[in-house]
Amino acid sequence: MIPEKRKQEQLKPLPKSPTGISGLDEVTGGGLPKGRPSLVAGGPGCGKTLFAMEYLVNGAMEYDEPGVFVAFEETAEELAQNVASLGFDLKELIKQKKLIIEYVKVDRSEIEEAGEYDLEGLFIRLGYAIDSIGAKRVALDTVEFLFAALPNHAILRAELQRLFRWLKAKGVSAVITAERGTGTITRFGLEEYVADCVITLDHRVSEQVSTRRLHIVKYRGSLHGTNEYPFIIGKEGISVLPITSLGLEHHAPLGRVSTGIEGLDDMLGGRGFYRGSSILITGTAGTGKTSLASAFVDAACRRGDRCLYFAFEESTSQIQRNMRSIGIDLTPHVKKGLLQYHSARPTLYGIEMHLVHIYDLVKEHKPDIVVLDPITDFFAIGSSAEVKAAITRIIDFLKTNQVTALFNKANTEEDTVDYSNVDISSLIDAWISLRVLERNGERQRGLFILKARGMAHSNQIRSLHLTDDGIKVAEMNPTAHRTEPDPVRQAL
Amino acid sequence: MEKTKRDIHHQRLKKTWELRLYVAGQTPKSIAAFANLKEICEEHLAGEYHIEIIDLLKEPQLAADDQILAIPTLVRKLPEPLRKIIGDLSNTERVLVGLNLREK
């Protein structure tokens, strides 16, 4: 029996109803189950109402599926106001008969129970609304409100079950929102009645930074991502950030790009980095990370490449001023529109928000090169695993778009061995380590290549010179080599 | 049901009690609700009430105006304030409390 059933499911994939919510349709393989109810559970302020509303608005605007929004908590007027900031014009949709907001007001204080009843009134109203615009989607937000208004929970439960079956029989795709319970997914255990698809939304604050997460608890008859996906509520509504690196399918370009420094290009087989690769530059404070990044960007812009530079510690004018002091003038590139700077403190908002910000700007500016300088402070706003997941997403996203990515990361003095970066090193294609070497009574900047996937590269430690007219990478003083053991080699 | 509606629709329209009973077709609960209501009214409000019956199967668009959810629902339009009593009205005590004819 069971294999037979399985076969049928394989033959007939579950039809999906696209949510139009950025990222969600990817992790659900196309959307919510078509013609069935889905449950969206979450605590207060987690975005349930917005989720339901976006599902209906997108349905009405993009998929030609009119919708009925049954609001138990907010009036049509309030709802329209709340989503107006996201660019949803509910009044216009209502006028075009693509949306109906049915405000169901239940006031405990004016209701007396006297005998047997059912909720046929709700069915009739919903049915009337559905039929009057040919609705294909329905949202109920939030049915728990009824539990507060109607004391007879036995009747209510039976009627809600009947309602969900009725919605299914009507063939509408429904989103039912519910309050999060303790120990159960929803406060009144509604997940028992809505068996097809259950999604939870969550809003956590950790280290004073808030993160929202979406989790598909259950999706009968469909493959779905089982992870918790961060999501944000931005100016265009909900965006879910899927971990796309589940599939390593990006195309690897063969082209190379110059590092902007002749001596460094030499160390990398004479031709620089691979285009579309991910590059990490690590080093303690003042070793020249930003200078290397700027040289790379300068060379790119001279070729006519487009660059996007995210500065997380310095203002853009400060970077430009400082780079001029070593003979790199970036201002003309900015003026030409080839180079765009964006400065923001990492702690300004959650890592997801940064991600979306980066995604949006990359889509808008279409750069060849993206610099994140430095990513160090991200490790302060999220756990190491979260940051790694976020950086994985960025790398992945950029690779898919064949953008070369350069990350700077500061080491503390104690990290004599660079393997403290082991958490993200596996994601990186080329890794340059900078450090200050003290020898013969002077401090000298040293540079070596920790790894460079897919190319012959130098094993030497070379010296890095930041001069008035540019950056030079040269061989170490051979005499110093002979007279003194190399502290870096020793440390390694 | 229309006939019975006319039966009690006598000349005392101007009296203070204006009641509206929402039903959805002639279900046992609706029939019971009407019978119970009539009995209560005759006993307590004889000659002072008017009952209007609205069948939502025939006029579904009327459900939203009075915010009807449960069926049957009795709405006391007058005297104000508006009150709603849901159920088949078999619990006379609760109906009287709901209509404010008896203290809670």
PDB file of N, CA, C and O in Angstrom, chain B residues 23-82:
ATOM      1  N   VAL B  23     -30.606  33.674  10.725  1.00  0.00           N
ATOM      2  CA  VAL B  23     -30.551  32.224  10.563  1.00  0.00           C
ATOM      3  C   VAL B  23     -29.926  31.919   9.206  1.00  0.00           C
ATOM      4  O   VAL B  23     -29.683  32.815   8.405  1.00  0.00           O
ATOM      5  N   ALA B  24     -29.651  30.642   8.988  1.00  0.00           N
ATOM      6  CA  ALA B  24     -29.153  30.213   7.676  1.00  0.00           C
ATOM      7  C   ALA B  24     -29.969  29.002   7.244  1.00  0.00           C
ATOM      8  O   ALA B  24     -29.616  27.870   7.548  1.00  0.00           O
ATOM      9  N   GLY B  25     -31.071  29.266   6.612  1.00  0.00           N
ATOM     10  CA  GLY B  25     -31.962  28.184   6.186  1.00  0.00           C
ATOM     11  C   GLY B  25     -32.746  27.649   7.369  1.00  0.00           C
ATOM     12  O   GLY B  25     -32.579  28.086   8.513  1.00  0.00           O
ATOM     13  N   GLN B  26     -33.617  26.707   7.080  1.00  0.00           N
ATOM     14  CA  GLN B  26     -34.491  26.181   8.139  1.00  0.00           C
ATOM     15  C   GLN B  26     -33.848  24.983   8.824  1.00  0.00           C
ATOM     16  O   GLN B  26     -34.296  23.851   8.686  1.00  0.00           O
ATOM     17  N   THR B  27     -32.819  25.253   9.543  1.00  0.00           N
ATOM     18  CA  THR B  27     -32.151  24.174  10.266  1.00  0.00           C
ATOM     19  C   THR B  27     -32.872  23.950  11.601  1.00  0.00           C
ATOM     20  O   THR B  27     -33.588  24.837  12.066  1.00  0.00           O
ATOM     21  N   PRO B  28     -32.673  22.796  12.206  1.00  0.00           N
ATOM     22  CA  PRO B  28     -33.313  22.560  13.507  1.00  0.00           C
ATOM     23  C   PRO B  28     -32.969  23.655  14.515  1.00  0.00           C
ATOM     24  O   PRO B  28     -33.830  24.103  15.276  1.00  0.00           O
ATOM     25  N   LYS B  29     -31.727  24.122  14.472  1.00  0.00           N
ATOM     26  CA  LYS B  29     -31.326  25.159  15.428  1.00  0.00           C
ATOM     27  C   LYS B  29     -32.070  26.474  15.169  1.00  0.00           C
ATOM     28  O   LYS B  29     -32.480  27.167  16.096  1.00  0.00           O
ATOM     29  N   SER B  30     -32.261  26.784  13.896  1.00  0.00           N
ATOM     30  CA  SER B  30     -32.971  28.023  13.561  1.00  0.00           C
ATOM     31  C   SER B  30     -34.429  27.947  13.997  1.00  0.00           C
ATOM     32  O   SER B  30     -34.973  28.899  14.557  1.00  0.00           O
ATOM     33  N   ILE B  31     -35.028  26.821  13.708  1.00  0.00           N
ATOM     34  CA  ILE B  31     -36.437  26.653  14.057  1.00  0.00           C
ATOM     35  C   ILE B  31     -36.614  26.719  15.569  1.00  0.00           C
ATOM     36  O   ILE B  31     -37.499  27.397  16.086  1.00  0.00           O
ATOM     37  N   ALA B  32     -35.707  26.033  16.271  1.00  0.00           N
ATOM     38  CA  ALA B  32     -35.780  26.047  17.736  1.00  0.00           C
ATOM     39  C   ALA B  32     -35.579  27.466  18.258  1.00  0.00           C
ATOM     40  O   ALA B  32     -36.308  27.916  19.163  1.00  0.00           O
ATOM     41  N   ALA B  33     -34.619  28.175  17.663  1.00  0.00           N
ATOM     42  CA  ALA B  33     -34.334  29.530  18.125  1.00  0.00           C
ATOM     43  C   ALA B  33     -35.553  30.426  17.977  1.00  0.00           C
ATOM     44  O   ALA B  33     -35.908  31.187  18.882  1.00  0.00           O
ATOM     45  N   PHE B  34     -36.213  30.302  16.830  1.00  0.00           N
ATOM     46  CA  PHE B  34     -37.380  31.145  16.618  1.00  0.00           C
ATOM     47  C   PHE B  34     -38.501  30.811  17.598  1.00  0.00           C
ATOM     48  O   PHE B  34     -39.105  31.704  18.191  1.00  0.00           O
ATOM     49  N   ALA B  35     -38.738  29.515  17.773  1.00  0.00           N
ATOM     50  CA  ALA B  35     -39.796  29.094  18.694  1.00  0.00           C
ATOM     51  C   ALA B  35     -39.499  29.571  20.114  1.00  0.00           C
ATOM     52  O   ALA B  35     -40.365  30.126  20.801  1.00  0.00           O
ATOM     53  N   ASN B  36     -38.234  29.388  20.532  1.00  0.00           N
ATOM     54  CA  ASN B  36     -37.852  29.818  21.876  1.00  0.00           C
ATOM     55  C   ASN B  36     -37.985  31.330  22.038  1.00  0.00           C
ATOM     56  O   ASN B  36     -38.458  31.818  23.060  1.00  0.00           O
ATOM     57  N   LEU B  37     -37.574  32.042  21.006  1.00  0.00           N
ATOM     58  CA  LEU B  37     -37.632  33.508  21.083  1.00  0.00           C
ATOM     59  C   LEU B  37     -39.071  33.996  21.210  1.00  0.00           C
ATOM     60  O   LEU B  37     -39.386  34.854  22.029  1.00  0.00           O
ATOM     61  N   LYS B  38     -39.924  33.390  20.387  1.00  0.00           N
ATOM     62  CA  LYS B  38     -41.315  33.820  20.393  1.00  0.00           C
ATOM     63  C   LYS B  38     -41.944  33.596  21.772  1.00  0.00           C
ATOM     64  O   LYS B  38     -42.642  34.457  22.308  1.00  0.00           O
ATOM     65  N   GLU B  39     -41.614  32.451  22.332  1.00  0.00           N
ATOM     66  CA  GLU B  39     -42.164  32.114  23.632  1.00  0.00           C
ATOM     67  C   GLU B  39     -41.705  33.118  24.694  1.00  0.00           C
ATOM     68  O   GLU B  39     -42.505  33.626  25.478  1.00  0.00           O
ATOM     69  N   ILE B  40     -40.423  33.404  24.678  1.00  0.00           N
ATOM     70  CA  ILE B  40     -39.866  34.340  25.667  1.00  0.00           C
ATOM     71  C   ILE B  40     -40.485  35.723  25.500  1.00  0.00           C
ATOM     72  O   ILE B  40     -40.859  36.385  26.459  1.00  0.00           O
ATOM     73  N   CYS B  41     -40.591  36.148  24.245  1.00  0.00           N
ATOM     74  CA  CYS B  41     -41.131  37.487  23.990  1.00  0.00           C
ATOM     75  C   CYS B  41     -42.593  37.579  24.437  1.00  0.00           C
ATOM     76  O   CYS B  41     -43.001  38.576  25.041  1.00  0.00           O
ATOM     77  N   GLU B  42     -43.344  36.530  24.114  1.00  0.00           N
ATOM     78  CA  GLU B  42     -44.757  36.551  24.500  1.00  0.00           C
ATOM     79  C   GLU B  42     -44.895  36.640  26.012  1.00  0.00           C
ATOM     80  O   GLU B  42     -45.775  37.308  26.538  1.00  0.00           O
ATOM     81  N   GLU B  43     -43.987  35.973  26.691  1.00  0.00           N
ATOM     82  CA  GLU B  43     -44.102  35.960  28.140  1.00  0.00           C
ATOM     83  C   GLU B  43     -43.646  37.267  28.774  1.00  0.00           C
ATOM     84  O   GLU B  43     -44.263  37.763  29.704  1.00  0.00           O
ATOM     85  N   HIS B  44     -42.576  37.826  28.241  1.00  0.00           N
ATOM     86  CA  HIS B  44     -41.980  38.983  28.906  1.00  0.00           C
ATOM     87  C   HIS B  44     -42.236  40.307  28.210  1.00  0.00           C
ATOM     88  O   HIS B  44     -42.130  41.365  28.828  1.00  0.00           O
ATOM     89  N   LEU B  45     -42.459  40.247  26.912  1.00  0.00           N
ATOM     90  CA  LEU B  45     -42.548  41.516  26.178  1.00  0.00           C
ATOM     91  C   LEU B  45     -43.821  41.601  25.351  1.00  0.00           C
ATOM     92  O   LEU B  45     -43.839  42.250  24.294  1.00  0.00           O
ATOM     93  N   ALA B  46     -44.850  40.939  25.790  1.00  0.00           N
ATOM     94  CA  ALA B  46     -46.061  40.834  24.985  1.00  0.00           C
ATOM     95  C   ALA B  46     -46.503  42.201  24.482  1.00  0.00           C
ATOM     96  O   ALA B  46     -46.634  43.158  25.253  1.00  0.00           O
ATOM     97  N   GLY B  47     -46.665  42.277  23.170  1.00  0.00           N
ATOM     98  CA  GLY B  47     -47.152  43.501  22.559  1.00  0.00           C
ATOM     99  C   GLY B  47     -46.134  44.609  22.457  1.00  0.00           C
ATOM    100  O   GLY B  47     -46.424  45.713  21.995  1.00  0.00           O
ATOM    101  N   GLU B  48     -44.883  44.329  22.834  1.00  0.00           N
ATOM    102  CA  GLU B  48     -43.887  45.415  22.832  1.00  0.00           C
ATOM    103  C   GLU B  48     -42.681  45.093  21.950  1.00  0.00           C
ATOM    104  O   GLU B  48     -41.642  45.716  22.085  1.00  0.00           O
ATOM    105  N   TYR B  49     -42.824  44.085  21.118  1.00  0.00           N
ATOM    106  CA  TYR B  49     -41.645  43.688  20.364  1.00  0.00           C
ATOM    107  C   TYR B  49     -41.957  43.478  18.895  1.00  0.00           C
ATOM    108  O   TYR B  49     -43.103  43.307  18.494  1.00  0.00           O
ATOM    109  N   HIS B  50     -40.884  43.502  18.169  1.00  0.00           N
ATOM    110  CA  HIS B  50     -40.979  43.225  16.745  1.00  0.00           C
ATOM    111  C   HIS B  50     -39.784  42.348  16.372  1.00  0.00           C
ATOM    112  O   HIS B  50     -38.649  42.680  16.692  1.00  0.00           O
ATOM    113  N   ILE B  51     -40.074  41.234  15.742  1.00  0.00           N
ATOM    114  CA  ILE B  51     -38.979  40.339  15.347  1.00  0.00           C
ATOM    115  C   ILE B  51     -38.834  40.344  13.826  1.00  0.00           C
ATOM    116  O   ILE B  51     -39.810  40.170  13.107  1.00  0.00           O
ATOM    117  N   GLU B  52     -37.610  40.550  13.392  1.00  0.00           N
ATOM    118  CA  GLU B  52     -37.337  40.442  11.964  1.00  0.00           C
ATOM    119  C   GLU B  52     -36.408  39.240  11.766  1.00  0.00           C
ATOM    120  O   GLU B  52     -35.420  39.107  12.487  1.00  0.00           O
ATOM    121  N   ILE B  53     -36.764  38.414  10.823  1.00  0.00           N
ATOM    122  CA  ILE B  53     -35.900  37.253  10.587  1.00  0.00           C
ATOM    123  C   ILE B  53     -35.124  37.455   9.299  1.00  0.00           C
ATOM    124  O   ILE B  53     -35.691  37.821   8.274  1.00  0.00           O
ATOM    125  N   ILE B  54     -33.803  37.262   9.382  1.00  0.00           N
ATOM    126  CA  ILE B  54     -32.982  37.390   8.176  1.00  0.00           C
ATOM    127  C   ILE B  54     -32.343  36.043   7.890  1.00  0.00           C
ATOM    128  O   ILE B  54     -31.622  35.493   8.729  1.00  0.00           O
ATOM    129  N   ASP B  55     -32.651  35.524   6.712  1.00  0.00           N
ATOM    130  CA  ASP B  55     -32.066  34.252   6.296  1.00  0.00           C
ATOM    131  C   ASP B  55     -30.825  34.563   5.452  1.00  0.00           C
ATOM    132  O   ASP B  55     -30.930  35.055   4.325  1.00  0.00           O
ATOM    133  N   LEU B  56     -29.661  34.269   6.009  1.00  0.00           N
ATOM    134  CA  LEU B  56     -28.415  34.625   5.324  1.00  0.00           C
ATOM    135  C   LEU B  56     -28.160  33.783   4.081  1.00  0.00           C
ATOM    136  O   LEU B  56     -27.345  34.158   3.244  1.00  0.00           O
ATOM    137  N   LEU B  57     -28.834  32.662   3.969  1.00  0.00           N
ATOM    138  CA  LEU B  57     -28.685  31.898   2.725  1.00  0.00           C
ATOM    139  C   LEU B  57     -29.271  32.695   1.570  1.00  0.00           C
ATOM    140  O   LEU B  57     -28.810  32.604   0.439  1.00  0.00           O
ATOM    141  N   LYS B  58     -30.318  33.467   1.892  1.00  0.00           N
ATOM    142  CA  LYS B  58     -30.954  34.270   0.839  1.00  0.00           C
ATOM    143  C   LYS B  58     -30.288  35.638   0.702  1.00  0.00           C
ATOM    144  O   LYS B  58     -30.222  36.195  -0.383  1.00  0.00           O
ATOM    145  N   GLU B  59     -29.840  36.177   1.820  1.00  0.00           N
ATOM    146  CA  GLU B  59     -29.236  37.519   1.778  1.00  0.00           C
ATOM    147  C   GLU B  59     -27.876  37.523   2.478  1.00  0.00           C
ATOM    148  O   GLU B  59     -27.715  38.117   3.549  1.00  0.00           O
ATOM    149  N   PRO B  60     -26.913  36.854   1.875  1.00  0.00           N
ATOM    150  CA  PRO B  60     -25.615  36.727   2.558  1.00  0.00           C
ATOM    151  C   PRO B  60     -24.929  38.076   2.787  1.00  0.00           C
ATOM    152  O   PRO B  60     -24.157  38.223   3.727  1.00  0.00           O
ATOM    153  N   GLN B  61     -25.259  39.035   1.944  1.00  0.00           N
ATOM    154  CA  GLN B  61     -24.566  40.331   2.068  1.00  0.00           C
ATOM    155  C   GLN B  61     -24.923  41.058   3.354  1.00  0.00           C
ATOM    156  O   GLN B  61     -24.251  41.999   3.757  1.00  0.00           O
ATOM    157  N   LEU B  62     -26.002  40.608   4.027  1.00  0.00           N
ATOM    158  CA  LEU B  62     -26.414  41.282   5.255  1.00  0.00           C
ATOM    159  C   LEU B  62     -25.611  40.836   6.479  1.00  0.00           C
ATOM    160  O   LEU B  62     -25.677  41.466   7.528  1.00  0.00           O
ATOM    161  N   ALA B  63     -24.842  39.765   6.336  1.00  0.00           N
ATOM    162  CA  ALA B  63     -24.137  39.215   7.498  1.00  0.00           C
ATOM    163  C   ALA B  63     -23.081  40.179   8.048  1.00  0.00           C
ATOM    164  O   ALA B  63     -22.861  40.262   9.252  1.00  0.00           O
ATOM    165  N   ALA B  64     -22.451  40.902   7.136  1.00  0.00           N
ATOM    166  CA  ALA B  64     -21.359  41.763   7.566  1.00  0.00           C
ATOM    167  C   ALA B  64     -21.856  42.960   8.378  1.00  0.00           C
ATOM    168  O   ALA B  64     -21.195  43.396   9.325  1.00  0.00           O
ATOM    169  N   ASP B  65     -23.020  43.494   8.012  1.00  0.00           N
ATOM    170  CA  ASP B  65     -23.502  44.725   8.652  1.00  0.00           C
ATOM    171  C   ASP B  65     -23.634  44.577  10.159  1.00  0.00           C
ATOM    172  O   ASP B  65     -23.247  45.459  10.915  1.00  0.00           O
ATOM    173  N   ASP B  66     -24.212  43.472  10.587  1.00  0.00           N
ATOM    174  CA  ASP B  66     -24.380  43.273  12.020  1.00  0.00           C
ATOM    175  C   ASP B  66     -23.262  42.406  12.611  1.00  0.00           C
ATOM    176  O   ASP B  66     -23.367  41.942  13.739  1.00  0.00           O
ATOM    177  N   GLN B  67     -22.188  42.220  11.831  1.00  0.00           N
ATOM    178  CA  GLN B  67     -21.046  41.410  12.289  1.00  0.00           C
ATOM    179  C   GLN B  67     -21.503  40.040  12.796  1.00  0.00           C
ATOM    180  O   GLN B  67     -21.239  39.659  13.941  1.00  0.00           O
ATOM    181  N   ILE B  68     -22.226  39.335  11.925  1.00  0.00           N
ATOM    182  CA  ILE B  68     -22.735  38.017  12.312  1.00  0.00           C
ATOM    183  C   ILE B  68     -21.677  36.959  12.056  1.00  0.00           C
ATOM    184  O   ILE B  68     -21.028  36.924  11.009  1.00  0.00           O
ATOM    185  N   LEU B  69     -21.462  36.116  13.033  1.00  0.00           N
ATOM    186  CA  LEU B  69     -20.455  35.064  12.966  1.00  0.00           C
ATOM    187  C   LEU B  69     -21.140  33.734  13.248  1.00  0.00           C
ATOM    188  O   LEU B  69     -21.049  32.785  12.496  1.00  0.00           O
ATOM    189  N   ALA B  70     -21.865  33.724  14.379  1.00  0.00           N
ATOM    190  CA  ALA B  70     -22.527  32.499  14.807  1.00  0.00           C
ATOM    191  C   ALA B  70     -23.962  32.489  14.285  1.00  0.00           C
ATOM    192  O   ALA B  70     -24.562  33.536  14.075  1.00  0.00           O
ATOM    193  N   ILE B  71     -24.447  31.299  14.099  1.00  0.00           N
ATOM    194  CA  ILE B  71     -25.836  31.100  13.672  1.00  0.00           C
ATOM    195  C   ILE B  71     -26.461  30.091  14.616  1.00  0.00           C
ATOM    196  O   ILE B  71     -25.855  29.047  14.840  1.00  0.00           O
ATOM    197  N   PRO B  72     -27.638  30.314  15.167  1.00  0.00           N
ATOM    198  CA  PRO B  72     -28.409  31.553  15.047  1.00  0.00           C
ATOM    199  C   PRO B  72     -27.840  32.662  15.939  1.00  0.00           C
ATOM    200  O   PRO B  72     -27.242  32.379  16.962  1.00  0.00           O
ATOM    201  N   THR B  73     -28.058  33.912  15.502  1.00  0.00           N
ATOM    202  CA  THR B  73     -27.718  35.062  16.339  1.00  0.00           C
ATOM    203  C   THR B  73     -28.944  35.958  16.463  1.00  0.00           C
ATOM    204  O   THR B  73     -29.572  36.288  15.460  1.00  0.00           O
ATOM    205  N   LEU B  74     -29.250  36.288  17.698  1.00  0.00           N
ATOM    206  CA  LEU B  74     -30.317  37.248  17.943  1.00  0.00           C
ATOM    207  C   LEU B  74     -29.667  38.584  18.249  1.00  0.00           C
ATOM    208  O   LEU B  74     -28.794  38.676  19.104  1.00  0.00           O
ATOM    209  N   VAL B  75     -30.086  39.605  17.504  1.00  0.00           N
ATOM    210  CA  VAL B  75     -29.531  40.936  17.747  1.00  0.00           C
ATOM    211  C   VAL B  75     -30.622  41.819  18.342  1.00  0.00           C
ATOM    212  O   VAL B  75     -31.710  41.927  17.783  1.00  0.00           O
ATOM    213  N   ARG B  76     -30.323  42.397  19.475  1.00  0.00           N
ATOM    214  CA  ARG B  76     -31.241  43.378  20.044  1.00  0.00           C
ATOM    215  C   ARG B  76     -30.825  44.739  19.499  1.00  0.00           C
ATOM    216  O   ARG B  76     -29.843  45.319  19.947  1.00  0.00           O
ATOM    217  N   LYS B  77     -31.589  45.203  18.501  1.00  0.00           N
ATOM    218  CA  LYS B  77     -31.258  46.497  17.906  1.00  0.00           C
ATOM    219  C   LYS B  77     -31.705  47.633  18.825  1.00  0.00           C
ATOM    220  O   LYS B  77     -31.003  48.625  18.994  1.00  0.00           O
ATOM    221  N   LEU B  78     -32.901  47.456  19.372  1.00  0.00           N
ATOM    222  CA  LEU B  78     -33.449  48.431  20.309  1.00  0.00           C
ATOM    223  C   LEU B  78     -34.073  47.687  21.478  1.00  0.00           C
ATOM    224  O   LEU B  78     -34.676  46.637  21.257  1.00  0.00           O
ATOM    225  N   PRO B  79     -34.042  48.139  22.655  1.00  0.00           N
ATOM    226  CA  PRO B  79     -33.366  49.377  23.050  1.00  0.00           C
ATOM    227  C   PRO B  79     -31.843  49.256  23.006  1.00  0.00           C
ATOM    228  O   PRO B  79     -31.314  48.167  23.118  1.00  0.00           O
ATOM    229  N   GLU B  80     -31.201  50.367  22.856  1.00  0.00           N
ATOM    230  CA  GLU B  80     -29.744  50.376  22.844  1.00  0.00           C
ATOM    231  C   GLU B  80     -29.228  50.126  24.255  1.00  0.00           C
ATOM    232  O   GLU B  80     -29.945  50.354  25.209  1.00  0.00           O
ATOM    233  N   PRO B  81     -28.042  49.652  24.477  1.00  0.00           N
ATOM    234  CA  PRO B  81     -27.040  49.333  23.458  1.00  0.00           C
ATOM    235  C   PRO B  81     -27.331  48.001  22.751  1.00  0.00           C
ATOM    236  O   PRO B  81     -28.077  47.186  23.264  1.00  0.00           O
ATOM    237  N   LEU B  82     -26.673  47.856  21.633  1.00  0.00           N
ATOM    238  CA  LEU B  82     -26.827  46.639  20.854  1.00  0.00           C
ATOM    239  C   LEU B  82     -26.307  45.421  21.635  1.00  0.00           C
ATOM    240  O   LEU B  82     -25.255  45.490  22.253  1.00  0.00           O
TER     241      LEU B  82
END
